[in-house]
mmCIF file of C-alpha atoms and ligand atoms in Angstrom:
data_model
loop_
_atom_site.group_PDB
_atom_site.id
_atom_site.type_symbol
_atom_site.label_atom_id
_atom_site.label_comp_id
_atom_site.label_asym_id
_atom_site.label_seq_id
_atom_site.Cartn_x
_atom_site.Cartn_y
_atom_site.Cartn_z
ATOM 1 C CA MET A 7 -8.358 23.132 -105.885
ATOM 2 C CA PRO A 8 -7.139 22.470 -102.142
ATOM 3 C CA TYR A 9 -7.194 18.978 -100.698
ATOM 4 C CA VAL A 10 -10.267 18.382 -98.562
ATOM 5 C CA THR A 11 -10.696 14.738 -97.236
ATOM 6 C CA ARG A 12 -13.118 13.450 -93.991
ATOM 7 C CA PHE A 13 -13.671 10.934 -91.945
ATOM 8 C CA ALA A 14 -17.371 9.798 -91.756
ATOM 9 C CA PRO A 15 -18.024 7.287 -88.620
ATOM 10 C CA SER A 16 -21.340 6.073 -87.698
ATOM 11 C CA PRO A 17 -21.971 6.378 -83.727
ATOM 12 C CA THR A 18 -23.244 3.337 -83.369
ATOM 13 C CA GLY A 19 -20.271 1.449 -81.094
ATOM 14 C CA PRO A 20 -16.875 1.981 -79.870
ATOM 15 C CA LEU A 21 -14.405 3.298 -82.940
ATOM 16 C CA HIS A 22 -11.645 0.005 -83.519
ATOM 17 C CA LEU A 23 -8.306 -0.268 -84.905
ATOM 18 C CA GLY A 24 -9.784 -0.093 -88.363
ATOM 19 C CA HIS A 25 -11.551 3.356 -87.843
ATOM 20 C CA ALA A 26 -8.263 4.240 -86.130
ATOM 21 C CA TYR A 27 -6.338 3.446 -89.665
ATOM 22 C CA SER A 28 -8.959 5.259 -91.796
ATOM 23 C CA ALA A 29 -8.889 8.497 -89.466
ATOM 24 C CA LEU A 30 -5.298 8.548 -89.251
ATOM 25 C CA LEU A 31 -4.507 7.744 -92.655
ATOM 26 C CA ALA A 32 -7.080 10.538 -93.659
ATOM 27 C CA PHE A 33 -5.409 13.197 -91.508
ATOM 28 C CA ASP A 34 -1.881 12.566 -92.763
ATOM 29 C CA ARG A 35 -3.123 12.572 -96.428
ATOM 30 C CA ALA A 36 -4.578 16.196 -95.655
ATOM 31 C CA GLN A 37 -1.162 17.118 -93.849
ATOM 32 C CA ALA A 38 0.924 16.126 -96.268
ATOM 33 C CA ALA A 39 -1.213 17.937 -99.023
ATOM 34 C CA GLY A 40 -1.299 21.140 -96.785
ATOM 35 C CA GLY A 41 -5.145 20.726 -97.347
ATOM 36 C CA GLN A 42 -7.861 20.080 -94.430
ATOM 37 C CA PHE A 43 -9.486 16.860 -92.724
ATOM 38 C CA LEU A 44 -12.837 16.849 -91.724
ATOM 39 C CA LEU A 45 -15.240 14.714 -89.701
ATOM 40 C CA ARG A 46 -19.120 13.942 -90.256
ATOM 41 C CA ILE A 47 -21.154 12.153 -88.198
ATOM 42 C CA GLU A 48 -23.007 9.505 -90.034
ATOM 43 C CA ASP A 49 -25.942 8.827 -87.889
ATOM 44 C CA ILE A 50 -28.890 8.632 -90.026
ATOM 45 C CA ASP A 51 -29.736 5.292 -88.600
ATOM 46 C CA GLN A 52 -31.570 6.750 -85.358
ATOM 47 C CA SER A 53 -32.321 3.569 -83.733
ATOM 48 C CA ARG A 54 -28.478 2.705 -83.509
ATOM 49 C CA ALA A 55 -27.024 5.863 -83.353
ATOM 50 C CA ARG A 56 -26.465 7.120 -79.268
ATOM 51 C CA PRO A 57 -25.279 10.437 -78.224
ATOM 52 C CA ALA A 58 -22.361 8.576 -76.000
ATOM 53 C CA TRP A 59 -21.186 6.713 -78.949
ATOM 54 C CA GLU A 60 -20.694 10.403 -80.581
ATOM 55 C CA ALA A 61 -18.955 11.679 -77.520
ATOM 56 C CA GLN A 62 -16.542 8.962 -77.477
ATOM 57 C CA ILE A 63 -15.522 9.229 -81.149
ATOM 58 C CA TYR A 64 -14.627 12.832 -80.329
ATOM 59 C CA GLU A 65 -12.530 11.475 -77.569
ATOM 60 C CA ASP A 66 -10.870 8.919 -78.973
ATOM 61 C CA LEU A 67 -9.918 11.049 -82.202
ATOM 62 C CA HIS A 68 -8.585 13.783 -79.804
ATOM 63 C CA TRP A 69 -6.644 11.166 -77.921
ATOM 64 C CA LEU A 70 -5.165 9.855 -81.525
ATOM 65 C CA GLY A 71 -3.897 13.619 -82.080
ATOM 66 C CA LEU A 72 -6.468 14.726 -84.681
ATOM 67 C CA SER A 73 -8.242 17.842 -84.632
ATOM 68 C CA TRP A 74 -10.651 19.437 -87.356
ATOM 69 C CA PRO A 75 -13.350 22.413 -87.905
ATOM 70 C CA THR A 76 -16.040 23.028 -86.100
ATOM 71 C CA PRO A 77 -19.095 22.797 -85.940
ATOM 72 C CA VAL A 78 -19.056 18.760 -87.208
ATOM 73 C CA MET A 79 -21.417 18.138 -89.871
ATOM 74 C CA ARG A 80 -24.429 15.604 -88.447
ATOM 75 C CA GLN A 81 -26.281 13.510 -91.049
ATOM 76 C CA SER A 82 -29.480 14.013 -88.580
ATOM 77 C CA ASP A 83 -29.304 17.861 -89.012
ATOM 78 C CA ARG A 84 -29.626 17.332 -92.911
ATOM 79 C CA LEU A 85 -32.834 15.759 -93.891
ATOM 80 C CA PRO A 86 -34.248 18.635 -95.496
ATOM 81 C CA GLN A 87 -31.507 18.591 -97.888
ATOM 82 C CA TYR A 88 -31.879 14.713 -98.521
ATOM 83 C CA ARG A 89 -35.887 15.423 -98.798
ATOM 84 C CA ALA A 90 -35.231 17.898 -101.196
ATOM 85 C CA ALA A 91 -32.532 15.961 -103.568
ATOM 86 C CA LEU A 92 -35.462 13.043 -103.360
ATOM 87 C CA GLN A 93 -37.989 15.344 -104.569
ATOM 88 C CA THR A 94 -36.100 16.307 -107.709
ATOM 89 C CA LEU A 95 -35.546 12.564 -108.770
ATOM 90 C CA TRP A 96 -39.264 11.955 -108.027
ATOM 91 C CA ASP A 97 -40.520 14.781 -110.235
ATOM 92 C CA ARG A 98 -37.904 13.585 -113.025
ATOM 93 C CA GLY A 99 -39.740 10.137 -112.701
ATOM 94 C CA LEU A 100 -36.684 8.570 -111.436
ATOM 95 C CA LEU A 101 -37.967 6.954 -108.278
ATOM 96 C CA TYR A 102 -40.806 4.600 -107.266
ATOM 97 C CA PRO A 103 -42.024 3.425 -103.673
ATOM 98 C CA CYS A 104 -41.314 -0.116 -102.511
ATOM 99 C CA GLN A 105 -43.281 -1.865 -100.190
ATOM 100 C CA CYS A 106 -40.959 -5.022 -100.443
ATOM 101 C CA ASN A 107 -38.980 -6.613 -97.316
ATOM 102 C CA ARG A 108 -36.390 -8.769 -97.666
ATOM 103 C CA ARG A 109 -38.682 -11.826 -97.280
ATOM 104 C CA ASP A 110 -40.325 -10.365 -100.434
ATOM 105 C CA ILE A 111 -37.337 -10.168 -102.237
ATOM 106 C CA LEU A 112 -35.805 -13.441 -101.568
ATOM 107 C CA ALA A 113 -39.056 -15.200 -102.583
ATOM 108 C CA ALA A 114 -39.297 -13.290 -105.907
ATOM 109 C CA VAL A 115 -35.328 -13.835 -107.010
ATOM 110 C CA SER A 116 -35.884 -17.629 -106.161
ATOM 111 C CA ALA A 117 -39.191 -18.478 -107.396
ATOM 112 C CA PRO A 118 -38.655 -18.455 -111.486
ATOM 113 C CA GLN A 119 -35.405 -20.287 -111.562
ATOM 114 C CA GLU A 120 -35.266 -23.157 -109.122
ATOM 115 C CA GLY A 121 -31.702 -23.887 -107.733
ATOM 116 C CA ALA A 122 -30.634 -20.655 -109.369
ATOM 117 C CA GLU A 123 -28.406 -18.692 -106.557
ATOM 118 C CA PRO A 124 -29.905 -15.238 -105.993
ATOM 119 C CA ALA A 125 -27.578 -12.759 -107.224
ATOM 120 C CA TYR A 126 -25.917 -10.100 -104.459
ATOM 121 C CA GLY A 127 -24.949 -6.620 -105.400
ATOM 122 C CA PRO A 128 -22.949 -3.886 -103.067
ATOM 123 C CA ASP A 129 -26.251 -3.575 -101.415
ATOM 124 C CA GLY A 130 -27.436 -7.362 -100.691
ATOM 125 C CA LEU A 131 -30.060 -8.859 -102.605
ATOM 126 C CA ILE A 132 -30.352 -7.726 -106.100
ATOM 127 C CA TYR A 133 -33.791 -6.119 -106.617
ATOM 128 C CA PRO A 134 -36.102 -8.000 -108.966
ATOM 129 C CA GLY A 135 -37.883 -4.789 -109.654
ATOM 130 C CA THR A 136 -41.717 -5.945 -108.493
ATOM 131 C CA CYS A 137 -42.829 -2.628 -107.531
ATOM 132 C CA ARG A 138 -41.404 -1.180 -110.909
ATOM 133 C CA ALA A 139 -44.292 -1.119 -112.653
ATOM 134 C CA LEU A 140 -47.193 -0.127 -110.208
ATOM 135 C CA PRO A 141 -48.920 3.374 -110.590
ATOM 136 C CA ARG A 142 -46.681 5.835 -109.020
ATOM 137 C CA PRO A 143 -48.819 8.236 -106.478
ATOM 138 C CA GLY A 144 -48.901 12.053 -107.789
ATOM 139 C CA GLU A 145 -46.800 12.913 -104.572
ATOM 140 C CA ILE A 146 -43.537 11.402 -103.071
ATOM 141 C CA PRO A 147 -44.999 8.895 -100.380
ATOM 142 C CA GLU A 148 -43.331 8.364 -96.973
ATOM 143 C CA GLN A 149 -42.450 4.922 -98.180
ATOM 144 C CA ALA A 150 -39.116 3.244 -99.027
ATOM 145 C CA LEU A 151 -38.021 5.102 -102.706
ATOM 146 C CA ARG A 152 -35.918 2.798 -105.064
ATOM 147 C CA LEU A 153 -33.853 4.258 -108.070
ATOM 148 C CA ASN A 154 -35.379 3.252 -111.624
ATOM 149 C CA LEU A 155 -32.031 2.227 -112.832
ATOM 150 C CA ALA A 156 -33.115 1.956 -116.570
ATOM 151 C CA LYS A 157 -34.443 5.157 -116.625
ATOM 152 C CA ALA A 158 -31.636 7.161 -114.617
ATOM 153 C CA ILE A 159 -28.994 5.488 -117.029
ATOM 154 C CA GLU A 160 -31.260 6.664 -120.293
ATOM 155 C CA ALA A 161 -31.552 10.472 -118.352
ATOM 156 C CA LEU A 162 -27.701 10.222 -118.454
ATOM 157 C CA GLY A 163 -26.910 9.927 -122.029
ATOM 158 C CA PRO A 164 -24.022 7.838 -123.460
ATOM 159 C CA ALA A 165 -21.106 9.872 -121.866
ATOM 160 C CA PRO A 166 -19.244 7.145 -119.835
ATOM 161 C CA LEU A 167 -18.695 7.697 -116.026
ATOM 162 C CA ARG A 168 -15.718 7.860 -114.330
ATOM 163 C CA PHE A 169 -13.688 7.836 -111.292
ATOM 164 C CA GLU A 170 -10.153 8.099 -110.456
ATOM 165 C CA GLU A 171 -8.812 5.638 -107.766
ATOM 166 C CA THR A 172 -5.834 6.611 -105.637
ATOM 167 C CA GLY A 173 -5.886 3.572 -103.257
ATOM 168 C CA GLU A 174 -4.788 0.098 -103.264
ATOM 169 C CA HIS A 175 -5.518 -0.216 -106.908
ATOM 170 C CA PRO A 176 -4.794 3.007 -108.513
ATOM 171 C CA ALA A 177 -6.695 3.452 -111.860
ATOM 172 C CA GLN A 178 -8.921 5.761 -113.933
ATOM 173 C CA HIS A 179 -12.067 3.325 -113.400
ATOM 174 C CA GLU A 180 -14.858 3.862 -116.083
ATOM 175 C CA ILE A 181 -18.262 2.304 -114.796
ATOM 176 C CA ALA A 182 -19.755 0.123 -117.505
ATOM 177 C CA LEU A 183 -23.444 1.630 -117.386
ATOM 178 C CA ALA A 184 -25.027 -1.082 -119.637
ATOM 179 C CA THR A 185 -24.639 -3.604 -116.853
ATOM 180 C CA LEU A 186 -25.557 -1.750 -113.801
ATOM 181 C CA PRO A 187 -29.460 -3.370 -114.029
ATOM 182 C CA ASP A 188 -27.616 -6.466 -113.596
ATOM 183 C CA THR A 189 -25.051 -6.053 -110.933
ATOM 184 C CA LEU A 190 -26.550 -3.209 -108.718
ATOM 185 C CA GLY A 191 -30.433 -3.412 -109.762
ATOM 186 C CA ASP A 192 -32.980 -0.811 -108.532
ATOM 187 C CA ILE A 193 -31.123 0.543 -105.558
ATOM 188 C CA VAL A 194 -33.137 2.127 -102.386
ATOM 189 C CA LEU A 195 -32.220 5.926 -102.213
ATOM 190 C CA ALA A 196 -34.568 6.426 -99.014
ATOM 191 C CA ARG A 197 -35.476 4.094 -96.396
ATOM 192 C CA ARG A 198 -39.077 4.141 -94.913
ATOM 193 C CA ASP A 199 -37.972 4.584 -91.310
ATOM 194 C CA MET A 200 -35.058 7.019 -92.015
ATOM 195 C CA GLY A 201 -36.392 9.157 -95.095
ATOM 196 C CA THR A 202 -32.873 8.459 -96.556
ATOM 197 C CA SER A 203 -30.109 6.236 -97.141
ATOM 198 C CA TYR A 204 -26.425 5.774 -96.753
ATOM 199 C CA HIS A 205 -25.849 6.372 -100.547
ATOM 200 C CA LEU A 206 -27.590 9.505 -100.932
ATOM 201 C CA SER A 207 -26.579 11.139 -97.844
ATOM 202 C CA VAL A 208 -23.018 10.422 -98.415
ATOM 203 C CA VAL A 209 -23.082 11.888 -101.673
ATOM 204 C CA LEU A 210 -24.786 15.109 -100.812
ATOM 205 C CA ASP A 211 -22.593 15.060 -97.980
ATOM 206 C CA ASP A 212 -19.169 14.908 -99.652
ATOM 207 C CA ALA A 213 -20.239 17.638 -102.190
ATOM 208 C CA THR A 214 -21.420 20.003 -99.261
ATOM 209 C CA GLN A 215 -18.401 19.416 -97.500
ATOM 210 C CA GLY A 216 -16.045 20.390 -100.699
ATOM 211 C CA ILE A 217 -14.409 16.924 -100.446
ATOM 212 C CA THR A 218 -11.917 16.633 -102.966
ATOM 213 C CA GLU A 219 -10.812 12.811 -101.939
ATOM 214 C CA VAL A 220 -12.656 10.440 -100.304
ATOM 215 C CA THR A 221 -10.716 8.376 -97.555
ATOM 216 C CA ARG A 222 -12.603 5.165 -96.972
ATOM 217 C CA GLY A 223 -12.198 1.184 -96.478
ATOM 218 C CA ALA A 224 -12.246 -0.992 -99.560
ATOM 219 C CA ASP A 225 -15.144 -2.441 -98.538
ATOM 220 C CA LEU A 226 -16.965 0.225 -100.211
ATOM 221 C CA PHE A 227 -15.182 0.331 -103.264
ATOM 222 C CA GLU A 228 -17.930 -1.225 -104.899
ATOM 223 C CA ALA A 229 -20.537 1.163 -103.330
ATOM 224 C CA THR A 230 -18.464 4.285 -105.533
ATOM 225 C CA GLN A 231 -20.214 3.304 -108.937
ATOM 226 C CA ILE A 232 -23.695 4.135 -107.055
ATOM 227 C CA HIS A 233 -21.891 7.288 -105.707
ATOM 228 C CA VAL A 234 -20.714 8.162 -109.007
ATOM 229 C CA LEU A 235 -23.953 7.640 -110.743
ATOM 230 C CA LEU A 236 -25.743 9.788 -108.011
ATOM 231 C CA GLN A 237 -23.203 12.649 -108.889
ATOM 232 C CA ARG A 238 -24.183 12.871 -112.285
ATOM 233 C CA LEU A 239 -27.923 12.472 -111.784
ATOM 234 C CA LEU A 240 -27.936 15.492 -109.129
ATOM 235 C CA ASN A 241 -25.094 17.659 -110.964
ATOM 236 C CA LEU A 242 -22.548 17.298 -108.102
ATOM 237 C CA PRO A 243 -19.065 17.236 -108.642
ATOM 238 C CA THR A 244 -17.089 13.497 -108.466
ATOM 239 C CA PRO A 245 -14.263 13.644 -106.020
ATOM 240 C CA ARG A 246 -11.091 11.406 -106.265
ATOM 241 C CA TYR A 247 -11.491 8.001 -104.167
ATOM 242 C CA HIS A 248 -8.693 6.490 -101.790
ATOM 243 C CA HIS A 249 -9.973 3.203 -100.790
ATOM 244 C CA HIS A 250 -7.825 1.618 -98.293
ATOM 245 C CA ARG A 251 -6.843 -1.704 -97.192
ATOM 246 C CA LEU A 252 -8.781 -3.050 -94.007
ATOM 247 C CA ILE A 253 -7.571 -3.883 -90.681
ATOM 248 C CA ARG A 254 -7.968 -7.626 -90.030
ATOM 249 C CA ASP A 255 -7.826 -10.084 -86.657
ATOM 250 C CA ASP A 256 -5.823 -12.568 -85.890
ATOM 251 C CA GLN A 257 -8.053 -14.874 -87.973
ATOM 252 C CA GLY A 258 -7.864 -12.210 -91.197
ATOM 253 C CA LYS A 259 -11.345 -11.473 -90.624
ATOM 254 C CA ARG A 260 -12.201 -7.502 -90.580
ATOM 255 C CA LEU A 261 -13.250 -5.875 -87.804
ATOM 256 C CA ALA A 262 -16.745 -5.426 -86.649
ATOM 257 C CA LYS A 263 -18.102 -2.638 -84.245
ATOM 258 C CA ARG A 264 -18.389 -5.520 -81.712
ATOM 259 C CA ASP A 265 -15.014 -6.161 -81.774
ATOM 260 C CA ASP A 266 -14.667 -4.299 -78.149
ATOM 261 C CA ALA A 267 -11.445 -6.069 -77.856
ATOM 262 C CA ARG A 268 -9.678 -4.064 -80.398
ATOM 263 C CA ALA A 269 -12.007 -0.764 -79.405
ATOM 264 C CA ILE A 270 -9.517 2.209 -79.169
ATOM 265 C CA ALA A 271 -10.700 2.786 -75.708
ATOM 266 C CA THR A 272 -9.704 -0.797 -74.758
ATOM 267 C CA TYR A 273 -6.137 -0.158 -75.767
ATOM 268 C CA ARG A 274 -5.984 3.211 -74.176
ATOM 269 C CA ALA A 275 -7.262 1.916 -71.157
ATOM 270 C CA GLU A 276 -4.339 -0.982 -70.945
ATOM 271 C CA GLY A 277 -1.675 1.808 -71.297
ATOM 272 C CA ALA A 278 -0.910 1.878 -75.104
ATOM 273 C CA SER A 279 -0.127 5.180 -76.745
ATOM 274 C CA PRO A 280 -1.142 6.899 -79.818
ATOM 275 C CA GLN A 281 2.144 6.010 -81.366
ATOM 276 C CA ASP A 282 1.427 2.368 -80.399
ATOM 277 C CA ILE A 283 -1.652 2.663 -82.367
ATOM 278 C CA ARG A 284 -0.139 4.067 -85.316
ATOM 279 C CA GLN A 285 2.305 0.888 -85.375
ATOM 280 C CA MET A 286 -0.651 -1.492 -84.780
ATOM 281 C CA VAL A 287 -2.060 -0.462 -88.390
ATOM 282 C CA GLY A 288 1.052 0.113 -90.133
ATOM 283 C CA LEU A 289 1.324 3.768 -90.043
HETATM 284 N N1 LIG B 21 -20.343 5.783 -92.466
HETATM 285 C C1 LIG B 21 -19.304 4.840 -92.934
HETATM 286 C C2 LIG B 21 -18.974 4.026 -92.049
HETATM 287 O O1 LIG B 21 -18.726 3.962 -90.566
HETATM 288 C C3 LIG B 21 -18.495 5.512 -94.117
HETATM 289 C C4 LIG B 21 -19.004 5.878 -95.139
HETATM 290 C C5 LIG B 21 -17.907 6.223 -96.377
HETATM 291 O O2 LIG B 21 -16.721 6.618 -95.534
HETATM 292 O O3 LIG B 21 -18.295 6.743 -97.134
HETATM 293 O O4 LIG B 21 -18.483 2.423 -92.366
#
């Protein structure tokens, strides 16, 4: 299968050195494999996405020397596809509506065993299942939708879930299905304000774009088990994963969107060359 990878930024702020590393690494890996590098704009959070940031992404990446096929996939154009996948899962009885906010969840997980620390998974607080047993409406409602993980695991059957990692800790990883209810909880697959979620969208988009290897930061390694589970549930192929080291600031903290000081545009304005950026991120 020809090699296809992608860079999938969210247009919610300037690209910084961490993004530059991710994009350059993905591009280089595609070049080395004689494959394709694709771009995808992850703009489902319309309250934070801005056209100006999207324009800046194209400009910064072109300046770095990258190119990609157009038109670029944009998540905000794909809500019908996300909806269709949710409908499939809903019809199989694997989703339920949830009205809890963060405060409700924190109260529910803190109440019974005083002093016990609430458990966190890759998505934050592990949901205690408050809304799981409520009667399900006949039609898919305009609410947050959670995956009933116990039912999903039952639906998958006993075959092990595996993925191949080629990044920092290369290995064939097997996902311990039985432990997922404790380590993940019933994750949100559709947020009320978005009609989808990062996890659902990323899985559908990677499949539609024919991605054979996902290149992204090691901060998303734990989320990969959610993605592989969703791929199996939705009958989608599991790509290989290449999780790379994170670029950190002088204090060792990983860079965030608000680190404007390390924005590519700032270095550029100060006269840095694309080669300087490659050197700064260790490429
Ligand atoms: N949109 C995500 C980000 O900007 C990347 C998601 C992914 O690569 O799977 O952090």
